[in-house]
PDB file of C-alpha atoms in Angstrom:
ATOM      1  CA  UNK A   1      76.132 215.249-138.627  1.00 41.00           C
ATOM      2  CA  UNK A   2      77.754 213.843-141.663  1.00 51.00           C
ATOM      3  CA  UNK A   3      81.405 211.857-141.476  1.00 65.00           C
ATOM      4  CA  UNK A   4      84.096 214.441-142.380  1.00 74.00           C
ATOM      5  CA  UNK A   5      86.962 212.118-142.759  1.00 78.00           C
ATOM      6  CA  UNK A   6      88.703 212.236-146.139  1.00 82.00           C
ATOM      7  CA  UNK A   7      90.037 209.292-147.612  1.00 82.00           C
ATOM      8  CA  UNK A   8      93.262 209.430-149.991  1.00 79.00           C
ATOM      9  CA  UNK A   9      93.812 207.964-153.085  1.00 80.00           C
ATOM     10  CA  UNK A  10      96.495 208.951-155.636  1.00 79.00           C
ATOM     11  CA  UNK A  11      96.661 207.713-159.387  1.00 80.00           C
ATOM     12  CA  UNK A  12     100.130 207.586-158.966  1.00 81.00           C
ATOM     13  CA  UNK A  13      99.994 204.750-156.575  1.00 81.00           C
ATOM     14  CA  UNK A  14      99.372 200.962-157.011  1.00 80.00           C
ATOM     15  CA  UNK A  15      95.347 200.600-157.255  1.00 75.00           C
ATOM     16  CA  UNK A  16      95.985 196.771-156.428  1.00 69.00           C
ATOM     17  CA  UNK A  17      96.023 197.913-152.778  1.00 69.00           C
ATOM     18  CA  UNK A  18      92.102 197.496-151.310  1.00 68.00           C
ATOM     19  CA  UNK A  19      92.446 200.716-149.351  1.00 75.00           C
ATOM     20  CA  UNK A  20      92.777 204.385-149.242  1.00 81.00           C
ATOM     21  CA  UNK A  21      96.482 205.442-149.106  1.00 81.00           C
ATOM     22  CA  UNK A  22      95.833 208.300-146.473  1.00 84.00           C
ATOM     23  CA  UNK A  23      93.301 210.088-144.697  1.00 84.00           C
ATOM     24  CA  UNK A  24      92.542 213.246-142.685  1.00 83.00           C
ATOM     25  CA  UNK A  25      90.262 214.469-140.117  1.00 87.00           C
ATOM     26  CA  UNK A  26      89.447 218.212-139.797  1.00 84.00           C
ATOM     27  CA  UNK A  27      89.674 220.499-137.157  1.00 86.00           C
ATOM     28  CA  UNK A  28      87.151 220.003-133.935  1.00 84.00           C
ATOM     29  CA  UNK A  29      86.725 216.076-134.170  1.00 89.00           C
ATOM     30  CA  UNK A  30      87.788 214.156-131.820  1.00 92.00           C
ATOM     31  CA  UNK A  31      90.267 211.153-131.957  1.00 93.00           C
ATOM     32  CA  UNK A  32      89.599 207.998-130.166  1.00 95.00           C
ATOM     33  CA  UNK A  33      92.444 205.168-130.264  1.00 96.00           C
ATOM     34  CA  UNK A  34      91.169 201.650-130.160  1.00 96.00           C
ATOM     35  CA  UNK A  35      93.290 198.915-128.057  1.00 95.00           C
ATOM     36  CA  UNK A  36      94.280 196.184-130.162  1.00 95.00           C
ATOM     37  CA  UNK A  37      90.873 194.635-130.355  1.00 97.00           C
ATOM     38  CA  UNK A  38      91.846 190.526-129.741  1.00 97.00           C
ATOM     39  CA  UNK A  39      89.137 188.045-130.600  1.00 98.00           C
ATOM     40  CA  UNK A  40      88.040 187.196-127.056  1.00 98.00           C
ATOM     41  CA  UNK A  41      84.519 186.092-125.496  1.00 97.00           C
ATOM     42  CA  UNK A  42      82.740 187.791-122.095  1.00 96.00           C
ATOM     43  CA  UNK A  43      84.437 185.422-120.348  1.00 97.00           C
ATOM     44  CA  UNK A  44      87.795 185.823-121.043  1.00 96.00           C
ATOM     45  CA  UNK A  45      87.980 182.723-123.161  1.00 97.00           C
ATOM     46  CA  UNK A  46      89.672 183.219-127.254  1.00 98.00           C
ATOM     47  CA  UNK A  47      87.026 182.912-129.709  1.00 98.00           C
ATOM     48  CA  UNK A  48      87.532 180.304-132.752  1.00 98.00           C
ATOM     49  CA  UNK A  49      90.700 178.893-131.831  1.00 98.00           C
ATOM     50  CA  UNK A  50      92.513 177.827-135.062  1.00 98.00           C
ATOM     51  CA  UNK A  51      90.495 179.798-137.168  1.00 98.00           C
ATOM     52  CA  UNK A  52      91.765 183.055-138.544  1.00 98.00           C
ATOM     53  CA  UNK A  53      88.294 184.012-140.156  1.00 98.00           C
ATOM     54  CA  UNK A  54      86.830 183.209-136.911  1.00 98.00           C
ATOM     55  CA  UNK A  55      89.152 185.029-135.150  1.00 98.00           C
ATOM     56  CA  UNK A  56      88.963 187.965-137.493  1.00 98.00           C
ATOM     57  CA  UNK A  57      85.392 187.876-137.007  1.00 98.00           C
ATOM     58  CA  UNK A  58      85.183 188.059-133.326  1.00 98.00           C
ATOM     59  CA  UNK A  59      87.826 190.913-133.125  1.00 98.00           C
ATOM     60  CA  UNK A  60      85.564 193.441-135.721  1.00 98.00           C
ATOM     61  CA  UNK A  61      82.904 192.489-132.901  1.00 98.00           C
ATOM     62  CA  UNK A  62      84.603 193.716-130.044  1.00 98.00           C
ATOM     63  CA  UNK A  63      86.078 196.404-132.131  1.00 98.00           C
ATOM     64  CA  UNK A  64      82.690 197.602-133.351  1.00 98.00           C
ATOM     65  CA  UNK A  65      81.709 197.195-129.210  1.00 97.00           C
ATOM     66  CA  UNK A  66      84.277 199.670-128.462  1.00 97.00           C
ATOM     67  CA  UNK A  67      83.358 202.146-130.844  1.00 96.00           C
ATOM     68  CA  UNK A  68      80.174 202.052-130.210  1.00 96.00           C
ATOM     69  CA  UNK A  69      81.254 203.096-126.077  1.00 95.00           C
ATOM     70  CA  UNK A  70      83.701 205.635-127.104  1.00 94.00           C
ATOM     71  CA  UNK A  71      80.555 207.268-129.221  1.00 93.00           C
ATOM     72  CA  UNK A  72      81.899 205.802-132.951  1.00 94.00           C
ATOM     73  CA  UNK A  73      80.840 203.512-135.428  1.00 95.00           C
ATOM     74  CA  UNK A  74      82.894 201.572-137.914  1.00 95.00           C
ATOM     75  CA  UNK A  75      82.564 204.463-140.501  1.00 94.00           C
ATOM     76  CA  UNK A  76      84.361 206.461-138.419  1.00 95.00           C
ATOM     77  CA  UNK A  77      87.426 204.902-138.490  1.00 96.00           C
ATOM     78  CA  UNK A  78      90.288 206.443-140.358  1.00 95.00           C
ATOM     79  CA  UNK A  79      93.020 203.946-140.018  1.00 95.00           C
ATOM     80  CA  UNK A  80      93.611 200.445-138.794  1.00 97.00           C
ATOM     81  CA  UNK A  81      96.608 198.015-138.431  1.00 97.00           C
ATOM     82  CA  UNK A  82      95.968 194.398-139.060  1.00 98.00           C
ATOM     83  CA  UNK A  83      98.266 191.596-136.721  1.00 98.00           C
ATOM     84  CA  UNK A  84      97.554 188.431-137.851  1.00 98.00           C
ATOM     85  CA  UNK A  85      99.809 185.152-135.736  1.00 98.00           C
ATOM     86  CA  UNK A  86     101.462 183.710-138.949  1.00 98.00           C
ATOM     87  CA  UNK A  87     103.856 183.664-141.648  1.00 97.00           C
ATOM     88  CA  UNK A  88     101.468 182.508-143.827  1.00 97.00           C
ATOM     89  CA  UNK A  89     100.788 184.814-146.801  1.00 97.00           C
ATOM     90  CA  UNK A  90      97.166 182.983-146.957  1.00 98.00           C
ATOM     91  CA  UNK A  91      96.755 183.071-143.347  1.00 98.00           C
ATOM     92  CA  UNK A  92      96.972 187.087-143.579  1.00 98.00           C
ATOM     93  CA  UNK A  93      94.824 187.295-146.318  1.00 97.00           C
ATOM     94  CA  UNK A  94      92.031 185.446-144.655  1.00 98.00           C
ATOM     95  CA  UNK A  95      92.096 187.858-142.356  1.00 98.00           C
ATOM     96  CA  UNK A  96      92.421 190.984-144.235  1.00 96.00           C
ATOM     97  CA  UNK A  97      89.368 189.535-146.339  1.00 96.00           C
ATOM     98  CA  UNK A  98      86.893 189.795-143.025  1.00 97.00           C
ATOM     99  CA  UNK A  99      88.449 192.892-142.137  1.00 96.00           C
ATOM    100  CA  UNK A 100      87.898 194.401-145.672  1.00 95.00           C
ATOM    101  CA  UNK A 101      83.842 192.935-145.416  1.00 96.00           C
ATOM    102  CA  UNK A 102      82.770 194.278-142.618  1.00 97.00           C
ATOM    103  CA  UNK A 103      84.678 198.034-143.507  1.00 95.00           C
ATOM    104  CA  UNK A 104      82.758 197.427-146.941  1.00 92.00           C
ATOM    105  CA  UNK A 105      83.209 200.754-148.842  1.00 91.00           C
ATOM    106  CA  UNK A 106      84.916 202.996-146.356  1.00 91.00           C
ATOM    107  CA  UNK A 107      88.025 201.648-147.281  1.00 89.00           C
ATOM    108  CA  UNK A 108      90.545 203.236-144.668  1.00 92.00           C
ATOM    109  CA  UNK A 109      93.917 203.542-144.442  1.00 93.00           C
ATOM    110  CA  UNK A 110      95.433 199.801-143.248  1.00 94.00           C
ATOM    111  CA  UNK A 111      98.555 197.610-142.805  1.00 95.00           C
ATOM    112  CA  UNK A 112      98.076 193.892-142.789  1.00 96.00           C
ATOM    113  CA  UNK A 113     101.343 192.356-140.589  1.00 97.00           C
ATOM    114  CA  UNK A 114     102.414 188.605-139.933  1.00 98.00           C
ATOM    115  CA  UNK A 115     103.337 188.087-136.545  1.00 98.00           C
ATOM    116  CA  UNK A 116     105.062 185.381-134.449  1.00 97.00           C
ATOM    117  CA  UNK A 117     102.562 185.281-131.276  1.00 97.00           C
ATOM    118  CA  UNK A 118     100.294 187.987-129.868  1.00 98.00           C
ATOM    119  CA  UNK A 119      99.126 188.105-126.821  1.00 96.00           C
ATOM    120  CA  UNK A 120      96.366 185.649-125.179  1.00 97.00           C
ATOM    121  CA  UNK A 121      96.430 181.846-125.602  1.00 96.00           C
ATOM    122  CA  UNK A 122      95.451 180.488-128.822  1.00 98.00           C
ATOM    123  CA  UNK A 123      94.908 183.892-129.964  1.00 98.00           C
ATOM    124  CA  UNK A 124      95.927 184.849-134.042  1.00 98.00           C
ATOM    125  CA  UNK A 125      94.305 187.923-135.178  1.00 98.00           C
ATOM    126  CA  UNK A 126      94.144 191.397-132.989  1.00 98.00           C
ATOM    127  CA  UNK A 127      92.789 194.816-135.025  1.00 98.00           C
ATOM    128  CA  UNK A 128      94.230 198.024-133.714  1.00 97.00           C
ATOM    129  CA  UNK A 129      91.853 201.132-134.891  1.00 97.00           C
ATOM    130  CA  UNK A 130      91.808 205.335-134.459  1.00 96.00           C
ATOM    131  CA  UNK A 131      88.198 206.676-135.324  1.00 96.00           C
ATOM    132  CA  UNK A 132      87.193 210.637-135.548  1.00 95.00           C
ATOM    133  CA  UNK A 133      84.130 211.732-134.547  1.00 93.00           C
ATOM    134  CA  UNK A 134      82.525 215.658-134.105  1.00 87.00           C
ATOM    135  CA  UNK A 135      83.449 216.787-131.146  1.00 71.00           C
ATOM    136  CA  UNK A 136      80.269 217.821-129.079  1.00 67.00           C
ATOM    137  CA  UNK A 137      80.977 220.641-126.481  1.00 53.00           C
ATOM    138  CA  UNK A 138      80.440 219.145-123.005  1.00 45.00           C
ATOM    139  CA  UNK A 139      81.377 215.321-124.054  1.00 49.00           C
ATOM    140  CA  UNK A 140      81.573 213.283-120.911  1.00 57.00           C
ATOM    141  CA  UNK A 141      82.278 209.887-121.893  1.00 57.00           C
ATOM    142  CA  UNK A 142      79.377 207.422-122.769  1.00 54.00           C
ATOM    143  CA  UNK A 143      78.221 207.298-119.033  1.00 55.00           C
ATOM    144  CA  UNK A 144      78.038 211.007-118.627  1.00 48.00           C
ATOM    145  CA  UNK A 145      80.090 211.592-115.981  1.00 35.00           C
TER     146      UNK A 145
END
């Protein structure tokens, strides 16, 4: 079944911003909200340490991971929010630039935000995400239960 979300764009906003303003999801999908997805290996250790494209990299991975359990795909997404470790205007924009890659053309709803420390050790980039997807009657979670 085809993607139903709709993504906003006005001509009476800035079109220097490289996403939708808005977007909606139509009666009968259902929502799943992503964790903040943090840029961590199986093992608990942080992926790329001192490297925000690394970083950035590792958290779409996981993100993508989760999706993919919850019954979603990155094209499903219809917002995210961005927390990059930095005051760095650069910094942010390193990661905004993977984020914006792998999201390619379905250019959702974001906000990019510099932040003083987040969570694990060594860790600078976390990606908080809601998807939609069709609701199928009877869904019992990816294991069937």
């Amino acid at each position: 079944m085809a993607n139903a979300i709709d993504l906003i764009r006005s001509a009476h906003l800035s079109s220097a911003a490289q996403y939708a303003y808005a977007s909606t999801v139509p009666t009968g999908m259902r929502l799943i909200f992503l964790a903040g997805s943090c840029p961590l290996n199986e093992d608990g250790t942080t992926a790329g340490v001192g490297d925000y494209r690394l970083q950035a990299d590792k958290a779409i991975e996981n993100m993508v991971v989760a999706l993919e359990a919850a019954g979603a795909g990155i094209k499903d997404v219809v917002a995210t929010r961005v927390l990059v470790a930095s005051s760095q205007q650069s910094d942010l924009v390193c990661a905004w630039n993977v984020v914006r890659e792998a999201f390619a053309d379905h250019d959702v709803p974001s906000t990019l935000l510099g932040v003083t420390v987040l969570g694990y050790p060594d860790q600078l980039v976390e990606i908080e995400a809601t998807a939609a997807v069709h609701d199928k009657k009877g869904y019992e979670g990816p294991e069937g239960r």
